[in-house]
PDB file of C-alpha atoms in Angstrom:
ATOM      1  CA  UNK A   1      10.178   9.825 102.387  1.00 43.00           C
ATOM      2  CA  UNK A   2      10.492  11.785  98.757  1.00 53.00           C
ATOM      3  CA  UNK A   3      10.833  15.574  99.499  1.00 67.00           C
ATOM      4  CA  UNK A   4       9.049  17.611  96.627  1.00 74.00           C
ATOM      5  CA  UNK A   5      11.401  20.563  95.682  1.00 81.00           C
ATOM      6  CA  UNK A   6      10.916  23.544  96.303  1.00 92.00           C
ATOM      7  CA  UNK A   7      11.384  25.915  93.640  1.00 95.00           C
ATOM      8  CA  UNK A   8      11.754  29.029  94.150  1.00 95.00           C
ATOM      9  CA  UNK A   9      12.263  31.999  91.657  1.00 96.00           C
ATOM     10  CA  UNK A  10      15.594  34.322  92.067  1.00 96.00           C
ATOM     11  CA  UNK A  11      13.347  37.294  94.057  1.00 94.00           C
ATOM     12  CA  UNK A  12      11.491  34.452  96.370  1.00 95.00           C
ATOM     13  CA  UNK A  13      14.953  32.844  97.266  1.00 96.00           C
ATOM     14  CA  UNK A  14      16.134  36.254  98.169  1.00 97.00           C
ATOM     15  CA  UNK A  15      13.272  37.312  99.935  1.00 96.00           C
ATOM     16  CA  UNK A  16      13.282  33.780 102.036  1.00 97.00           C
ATOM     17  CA  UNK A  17      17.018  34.774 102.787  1.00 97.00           C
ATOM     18  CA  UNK A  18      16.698  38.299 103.617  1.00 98.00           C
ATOM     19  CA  UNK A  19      13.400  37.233 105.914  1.00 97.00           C
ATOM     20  CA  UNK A  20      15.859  34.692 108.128  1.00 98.00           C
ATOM     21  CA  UNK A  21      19.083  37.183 108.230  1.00 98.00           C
ATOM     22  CA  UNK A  22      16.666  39.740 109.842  1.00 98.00           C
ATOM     23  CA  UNK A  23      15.362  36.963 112.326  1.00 98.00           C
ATOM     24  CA  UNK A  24      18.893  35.561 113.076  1.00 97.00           C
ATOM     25  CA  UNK A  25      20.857  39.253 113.122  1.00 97.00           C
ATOM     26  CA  UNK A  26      18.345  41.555 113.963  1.00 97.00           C
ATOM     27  CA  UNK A  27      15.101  40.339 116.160  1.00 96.00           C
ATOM     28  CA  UNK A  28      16.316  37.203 117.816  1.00 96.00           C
ATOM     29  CA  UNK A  29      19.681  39.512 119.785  1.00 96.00           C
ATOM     30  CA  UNK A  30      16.745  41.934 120.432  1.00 95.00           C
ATOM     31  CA  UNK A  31      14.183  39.694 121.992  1.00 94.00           C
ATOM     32  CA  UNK A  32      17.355  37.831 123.809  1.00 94.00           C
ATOM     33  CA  UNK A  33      18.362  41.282 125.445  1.00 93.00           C
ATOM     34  CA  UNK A  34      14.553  41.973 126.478  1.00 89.00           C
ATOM     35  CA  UNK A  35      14.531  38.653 128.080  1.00 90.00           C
ATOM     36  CA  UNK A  36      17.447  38.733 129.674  1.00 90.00           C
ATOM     37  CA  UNK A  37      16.603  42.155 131.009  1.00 89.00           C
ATOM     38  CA  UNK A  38      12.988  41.007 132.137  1.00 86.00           C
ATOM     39  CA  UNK A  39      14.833  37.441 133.775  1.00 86.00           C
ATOM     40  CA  UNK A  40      16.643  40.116 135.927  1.00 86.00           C
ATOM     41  CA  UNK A  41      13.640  41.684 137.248  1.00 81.00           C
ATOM     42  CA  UNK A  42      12.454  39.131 139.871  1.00 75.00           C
ATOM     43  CA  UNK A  43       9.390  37.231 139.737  1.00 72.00           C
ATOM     44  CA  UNK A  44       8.811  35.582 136.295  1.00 76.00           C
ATOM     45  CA  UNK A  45       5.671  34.069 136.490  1.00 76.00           C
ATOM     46  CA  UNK A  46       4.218  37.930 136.371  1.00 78.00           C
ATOM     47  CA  UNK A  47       6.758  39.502 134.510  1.00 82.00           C
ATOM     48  CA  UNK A  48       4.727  39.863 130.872  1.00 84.00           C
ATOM     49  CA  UNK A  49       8.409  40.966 129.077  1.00 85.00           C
ATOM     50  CA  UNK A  50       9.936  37.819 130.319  1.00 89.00           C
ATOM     51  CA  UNK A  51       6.931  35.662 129.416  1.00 90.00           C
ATOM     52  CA  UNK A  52       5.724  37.662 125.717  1.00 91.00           C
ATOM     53  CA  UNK A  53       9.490  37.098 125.225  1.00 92.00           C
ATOM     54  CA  UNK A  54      10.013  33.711 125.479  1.00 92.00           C
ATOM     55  CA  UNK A  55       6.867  32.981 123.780  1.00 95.00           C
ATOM     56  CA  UNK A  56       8.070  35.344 121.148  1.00 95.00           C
ATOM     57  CA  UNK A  57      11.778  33.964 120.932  1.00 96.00           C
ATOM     58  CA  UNK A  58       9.736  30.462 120.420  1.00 97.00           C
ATOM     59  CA  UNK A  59       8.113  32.019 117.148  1.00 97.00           C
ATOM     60  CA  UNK A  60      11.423  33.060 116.224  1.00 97.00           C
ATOM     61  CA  UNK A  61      13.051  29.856 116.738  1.00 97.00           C
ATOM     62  CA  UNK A  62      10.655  28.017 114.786  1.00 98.00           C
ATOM     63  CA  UNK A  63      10.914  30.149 111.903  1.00 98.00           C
ATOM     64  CA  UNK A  64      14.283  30.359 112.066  1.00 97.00           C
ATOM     65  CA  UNK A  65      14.209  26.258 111.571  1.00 97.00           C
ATOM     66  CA  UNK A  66      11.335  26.547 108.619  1.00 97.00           C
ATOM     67  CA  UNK A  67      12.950  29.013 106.432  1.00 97.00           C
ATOM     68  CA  UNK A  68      16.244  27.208 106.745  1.00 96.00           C
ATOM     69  CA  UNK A  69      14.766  23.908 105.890  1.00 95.00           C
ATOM     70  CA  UNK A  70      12.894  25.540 102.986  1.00 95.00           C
ATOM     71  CA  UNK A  71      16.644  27.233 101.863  1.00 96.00           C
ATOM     72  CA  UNK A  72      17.890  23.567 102.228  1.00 93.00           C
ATOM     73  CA  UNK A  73      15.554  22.422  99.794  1.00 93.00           C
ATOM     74  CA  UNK A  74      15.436  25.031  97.286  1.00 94.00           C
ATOM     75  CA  UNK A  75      15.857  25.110  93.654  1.00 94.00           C
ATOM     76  CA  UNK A  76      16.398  27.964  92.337  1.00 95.00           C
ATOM     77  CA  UNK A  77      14.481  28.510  88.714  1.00 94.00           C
ATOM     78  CA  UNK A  78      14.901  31.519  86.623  1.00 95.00           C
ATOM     79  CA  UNK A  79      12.513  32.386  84.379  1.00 93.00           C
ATOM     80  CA  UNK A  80      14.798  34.826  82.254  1.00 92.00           C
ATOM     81  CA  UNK A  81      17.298  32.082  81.811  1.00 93.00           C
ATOM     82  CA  UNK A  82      14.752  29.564  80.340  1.00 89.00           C
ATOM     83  CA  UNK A  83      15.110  28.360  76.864  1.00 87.00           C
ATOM     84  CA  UNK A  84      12.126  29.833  74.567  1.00 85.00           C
ATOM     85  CA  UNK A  85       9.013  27.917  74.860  1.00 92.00           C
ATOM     86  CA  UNK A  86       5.174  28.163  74.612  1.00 93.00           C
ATOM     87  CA  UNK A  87       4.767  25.879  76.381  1.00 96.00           C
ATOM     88  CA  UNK A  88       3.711  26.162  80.586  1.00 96.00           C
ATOM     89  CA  UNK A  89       6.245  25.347  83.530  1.00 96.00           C
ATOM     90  CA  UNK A  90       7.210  27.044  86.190  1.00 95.00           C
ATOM     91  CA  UNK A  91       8.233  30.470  86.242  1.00 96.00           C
ATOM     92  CA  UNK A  92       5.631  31.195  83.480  1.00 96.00           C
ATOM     93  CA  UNK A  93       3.728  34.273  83.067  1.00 96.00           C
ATOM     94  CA  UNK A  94       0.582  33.428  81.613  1.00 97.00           C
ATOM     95  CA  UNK A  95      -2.406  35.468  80.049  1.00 97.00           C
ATOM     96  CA  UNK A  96      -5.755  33.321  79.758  1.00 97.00           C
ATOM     97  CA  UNK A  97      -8.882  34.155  78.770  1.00 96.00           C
ATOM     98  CA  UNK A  98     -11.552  32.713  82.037  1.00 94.00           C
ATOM     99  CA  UNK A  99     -14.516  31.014  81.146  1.00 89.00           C
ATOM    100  CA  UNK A 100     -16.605  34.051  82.444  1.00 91.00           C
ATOM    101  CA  UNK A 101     -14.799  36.304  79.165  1.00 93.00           C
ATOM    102  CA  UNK A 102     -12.323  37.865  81.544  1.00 95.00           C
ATOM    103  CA  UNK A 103      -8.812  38.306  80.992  1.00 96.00           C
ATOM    104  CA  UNK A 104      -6.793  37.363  83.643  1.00 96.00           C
ATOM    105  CA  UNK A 105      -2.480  37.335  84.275  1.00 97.00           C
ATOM    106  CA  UNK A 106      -0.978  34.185  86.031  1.00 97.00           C
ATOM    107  CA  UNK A 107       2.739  33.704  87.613  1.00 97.00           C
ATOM    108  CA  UNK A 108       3.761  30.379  88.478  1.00 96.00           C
ATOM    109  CA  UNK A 109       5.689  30.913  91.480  1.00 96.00           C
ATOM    110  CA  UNK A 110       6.771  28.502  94.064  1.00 95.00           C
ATOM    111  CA  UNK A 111       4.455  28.202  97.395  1.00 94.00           C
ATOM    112  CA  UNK A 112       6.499  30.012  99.553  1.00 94.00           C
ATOM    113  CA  UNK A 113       6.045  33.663  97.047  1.00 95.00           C
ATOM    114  CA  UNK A 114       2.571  33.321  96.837  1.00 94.00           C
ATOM    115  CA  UNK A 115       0.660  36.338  96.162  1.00 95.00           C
ATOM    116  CA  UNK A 116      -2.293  36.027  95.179  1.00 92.00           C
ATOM    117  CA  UNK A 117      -3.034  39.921  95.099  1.00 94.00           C
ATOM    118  CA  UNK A 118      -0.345  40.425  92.444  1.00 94.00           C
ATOM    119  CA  UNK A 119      -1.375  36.928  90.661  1.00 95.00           C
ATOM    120  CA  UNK A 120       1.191  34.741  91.436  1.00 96.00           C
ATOM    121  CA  UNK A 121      -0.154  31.470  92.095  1.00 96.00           C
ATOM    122  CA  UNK A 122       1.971  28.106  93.031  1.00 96.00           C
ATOM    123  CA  UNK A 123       3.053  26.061  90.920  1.00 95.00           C
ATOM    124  CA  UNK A 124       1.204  22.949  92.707  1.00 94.00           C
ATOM    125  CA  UNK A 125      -2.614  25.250  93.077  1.00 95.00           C
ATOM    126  CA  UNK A 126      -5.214  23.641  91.036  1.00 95.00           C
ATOM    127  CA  UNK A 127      -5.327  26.344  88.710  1.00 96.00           C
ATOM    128  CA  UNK A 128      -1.176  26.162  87.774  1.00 96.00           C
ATOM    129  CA  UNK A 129      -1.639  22.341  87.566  1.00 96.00           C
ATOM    130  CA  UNK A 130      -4.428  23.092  84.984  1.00 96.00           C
ATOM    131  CA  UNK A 131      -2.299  24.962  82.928  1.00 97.00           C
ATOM    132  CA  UNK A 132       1.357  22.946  83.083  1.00 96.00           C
ATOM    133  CA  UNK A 133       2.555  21.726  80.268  1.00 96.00           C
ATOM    134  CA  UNK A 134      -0.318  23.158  77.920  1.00 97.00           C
ATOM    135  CA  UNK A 135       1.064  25.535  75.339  1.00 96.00           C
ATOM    136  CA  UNK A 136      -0.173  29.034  74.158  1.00 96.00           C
ATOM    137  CA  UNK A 137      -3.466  28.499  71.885  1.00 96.00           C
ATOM    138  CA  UNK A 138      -4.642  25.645  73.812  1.00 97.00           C
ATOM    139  CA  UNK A 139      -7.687  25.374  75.547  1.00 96.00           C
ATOM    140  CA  UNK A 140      -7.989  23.772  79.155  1.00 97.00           C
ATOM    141  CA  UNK A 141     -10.617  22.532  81.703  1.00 96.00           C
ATOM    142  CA  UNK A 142     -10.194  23.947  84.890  1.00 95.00           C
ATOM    143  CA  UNK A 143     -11.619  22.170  87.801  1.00 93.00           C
ATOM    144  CA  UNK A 144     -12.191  24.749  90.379  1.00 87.00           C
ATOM    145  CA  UNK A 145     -14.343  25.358  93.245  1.00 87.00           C
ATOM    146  CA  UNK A 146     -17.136  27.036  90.727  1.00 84.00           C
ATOM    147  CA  UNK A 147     -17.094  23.818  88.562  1.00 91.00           C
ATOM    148  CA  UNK A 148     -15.938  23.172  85.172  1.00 94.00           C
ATOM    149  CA  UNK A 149     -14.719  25.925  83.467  1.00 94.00           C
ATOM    150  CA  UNK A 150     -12.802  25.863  79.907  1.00 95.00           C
ATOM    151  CA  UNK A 151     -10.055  28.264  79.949  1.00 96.00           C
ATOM    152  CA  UNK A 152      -7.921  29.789  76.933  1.00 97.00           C
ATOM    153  CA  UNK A 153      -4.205  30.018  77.187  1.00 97.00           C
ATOM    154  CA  UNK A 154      -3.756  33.807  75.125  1.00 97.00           C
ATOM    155  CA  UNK A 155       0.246  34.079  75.629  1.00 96.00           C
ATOM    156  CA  UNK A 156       3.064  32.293  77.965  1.00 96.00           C
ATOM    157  CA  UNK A 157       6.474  34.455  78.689  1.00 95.00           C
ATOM    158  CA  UNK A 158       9.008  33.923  80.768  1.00 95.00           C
ATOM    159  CA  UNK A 159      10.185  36.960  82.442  1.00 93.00           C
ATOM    160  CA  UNK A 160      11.359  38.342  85.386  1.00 90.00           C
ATOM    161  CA  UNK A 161       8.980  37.868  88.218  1.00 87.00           C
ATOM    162  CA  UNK A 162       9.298  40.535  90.973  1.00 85.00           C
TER     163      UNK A 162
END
């Protein structure tokens, strides 16, 4: 089975990592104390501490195993340290003009920092595999759920993405 990589910028790897220290150091010895304490009060099968806390050291559990597998399979990709180009990969911040005349700023992020609030798209979204590889200048047709729409690429930079 081919595993797609999973790139990541610098702030997404550290937010994955900070997310599963405060799981593993923090909320899982928590939860394991409330359980324990609840698993001391008698009857479990109407104890709702003992129960919401196994069900919630489950959720914990599994995350704990996602983000890990997701850190296993990182690559790390910093836009900063790129080599000059106008052209679109990922990492890119990108200012196109939509086919409805409105400007719009794109960051081509990997799936686990999406954001789509603050305009960070993934890299694999219809839109971001639109625009890879074009260069500033070009014009693209975009696909989307609206139809066809041509789209203008005004400027690519690679930045820092926070």
């Amino acid at each position: 089975m081919e595993h797609t990589p999973n790139y990541l910028t610098p702030v997404g790897w550290q937010a994955l990592k900070d997310e599963l220290y405060q799981l593993v150091n923090k909320e899982r010895p928590e939860i394991v104390q409330i359980v324990n304490w609840a698993a001391g009060n008698g009857d479990r099968s109407e104890n709702g501490d003992y129960l919401y806390g196994k069900r919630r050291m489950r959720e914990i559990d599994r995350r704990i195993r996602f983000l890990t597998k997701r850190l296993e399979a990182a690559q790390v990709v910093d836009p900063e340290n790129r080599e000059p180009t106008d052209q679109i990969f990922f990492g890119a911040t990108v200012e196109i003009l939509r086919g409805d005349g409105q400007e719009q700023t794109v960051r081509i992020v990997g799936v686990d920092e999406i954001d789509t609030a603050r305009n960070k798209i993934s890299w694999i979204s219809p839109l971001a595999r639109t625009l890879l590889k074009a260069r500033e200048g070009d014009e693209v047709v975009f696909h989307g759920p609206d139809g066809r729409e041509d789209i203008e690429i005004l400027s690519v930079a690679y930045v820092k993405i926070d």
